[in-house]
mmCIF file of C-alpha atoms in Angstrom:
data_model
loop_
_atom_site.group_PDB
_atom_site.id
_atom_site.type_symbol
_atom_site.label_atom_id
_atom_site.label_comp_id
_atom_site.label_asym_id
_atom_site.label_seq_id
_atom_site.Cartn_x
_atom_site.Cartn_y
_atom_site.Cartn_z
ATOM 1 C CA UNK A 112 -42.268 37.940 -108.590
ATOM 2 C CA UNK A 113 -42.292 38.511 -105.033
ATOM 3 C CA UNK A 114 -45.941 38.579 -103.027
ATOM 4 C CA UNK A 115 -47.170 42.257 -102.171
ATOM 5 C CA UNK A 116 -47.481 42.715 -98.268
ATOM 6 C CA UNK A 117 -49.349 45.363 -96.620
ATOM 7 C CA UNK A 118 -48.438 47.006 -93.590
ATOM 8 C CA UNK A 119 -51.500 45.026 -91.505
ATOM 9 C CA UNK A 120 -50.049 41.396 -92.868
ATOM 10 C CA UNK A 121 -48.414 39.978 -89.344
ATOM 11 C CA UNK A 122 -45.321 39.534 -89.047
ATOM 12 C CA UNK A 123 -44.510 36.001 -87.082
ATOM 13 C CA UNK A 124 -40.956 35.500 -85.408
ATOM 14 C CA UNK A 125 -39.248 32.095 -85.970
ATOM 15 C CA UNK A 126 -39.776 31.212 -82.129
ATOM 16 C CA UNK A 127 -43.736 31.311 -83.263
ATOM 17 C CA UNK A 128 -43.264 29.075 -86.481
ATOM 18 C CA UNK A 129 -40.925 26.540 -83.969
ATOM 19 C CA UNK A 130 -43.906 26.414 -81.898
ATOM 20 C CA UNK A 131 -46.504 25.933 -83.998
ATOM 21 C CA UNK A 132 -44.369 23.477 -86.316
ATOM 22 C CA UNK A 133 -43.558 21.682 -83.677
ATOM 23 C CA UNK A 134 -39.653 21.625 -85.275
ATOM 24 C CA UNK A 135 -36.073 22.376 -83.394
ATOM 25 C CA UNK A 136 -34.141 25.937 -84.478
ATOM 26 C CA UNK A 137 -31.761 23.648 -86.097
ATOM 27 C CA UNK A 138 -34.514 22.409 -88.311
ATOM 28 C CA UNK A 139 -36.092 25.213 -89.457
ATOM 29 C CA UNK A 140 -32.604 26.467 -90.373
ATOM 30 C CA UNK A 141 -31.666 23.650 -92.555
ATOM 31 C CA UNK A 142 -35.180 23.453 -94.326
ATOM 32 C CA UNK A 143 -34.149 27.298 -95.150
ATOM 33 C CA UNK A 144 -30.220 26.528 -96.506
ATOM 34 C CA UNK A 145 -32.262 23.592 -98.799
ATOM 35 C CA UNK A 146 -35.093 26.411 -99.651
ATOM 36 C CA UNK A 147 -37.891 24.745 -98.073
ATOM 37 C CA UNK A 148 -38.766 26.816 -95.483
ATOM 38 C CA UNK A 149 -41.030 29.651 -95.836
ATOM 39 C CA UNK A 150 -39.937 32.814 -96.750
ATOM 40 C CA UNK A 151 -38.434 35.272 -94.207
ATOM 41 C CA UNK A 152 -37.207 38.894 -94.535
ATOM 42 C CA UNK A 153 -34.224 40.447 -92.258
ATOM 43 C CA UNK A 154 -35.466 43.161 -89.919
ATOM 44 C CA UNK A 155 -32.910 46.286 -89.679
ATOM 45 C CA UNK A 156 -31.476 44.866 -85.893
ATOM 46 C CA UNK A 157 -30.982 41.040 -88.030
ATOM 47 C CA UNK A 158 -33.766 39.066 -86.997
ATOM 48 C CA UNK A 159 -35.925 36.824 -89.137
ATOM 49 C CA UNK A 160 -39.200 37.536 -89.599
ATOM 50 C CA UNK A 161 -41.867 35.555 -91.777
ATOM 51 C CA UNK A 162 -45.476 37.274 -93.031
ATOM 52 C CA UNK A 163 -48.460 35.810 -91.761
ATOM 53 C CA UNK A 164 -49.521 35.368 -95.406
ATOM 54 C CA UNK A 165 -46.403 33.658 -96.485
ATOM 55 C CA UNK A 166 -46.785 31.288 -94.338
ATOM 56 C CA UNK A 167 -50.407 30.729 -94.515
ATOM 57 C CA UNK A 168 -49.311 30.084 -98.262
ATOM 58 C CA UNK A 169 -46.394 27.779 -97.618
ATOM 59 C CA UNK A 170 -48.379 25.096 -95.501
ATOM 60 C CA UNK A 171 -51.535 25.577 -98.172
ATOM 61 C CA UNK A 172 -49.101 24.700 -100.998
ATOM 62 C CA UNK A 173 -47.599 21.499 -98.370
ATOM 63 C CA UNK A 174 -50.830 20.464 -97.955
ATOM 64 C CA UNK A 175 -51.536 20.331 -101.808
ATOM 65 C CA UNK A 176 -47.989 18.250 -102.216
ATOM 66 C CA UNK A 177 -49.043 15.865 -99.844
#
């Protein structure tokens, strides 16, 4: 079941989760075509976007892996 987002939970743009990963466009795509990158949602003009709290979850569940 997907995670409930409210209309305050930020909404990060790939160039931001580059960044702060530290990881090429390239990268982040293929981690997303093998399902390992965080999830994203399309905006209506086709952009990526990622919630603040996904995210937060993704690296809390990495860090739990490693």
């Amino acid at each position: 079941m997907p995670a409930k987002h409210n209309s305050e939970d930020v909404k990060l743009t790939i160039d931001f989760i580059l960044k702060d990963l530290d990881i090429t466009r390239s990268t982040f795509y293929e981690w997303r075509t093998k399902g390992r990158a965080p999830a994203c949602f399309r905006l209506p003009n086709g952009q990526l976007r990622i919630y603040q709290s996904e995210y937060r979850r993704w690296l809390a569940n990495l860090e739990v892996a490693a």
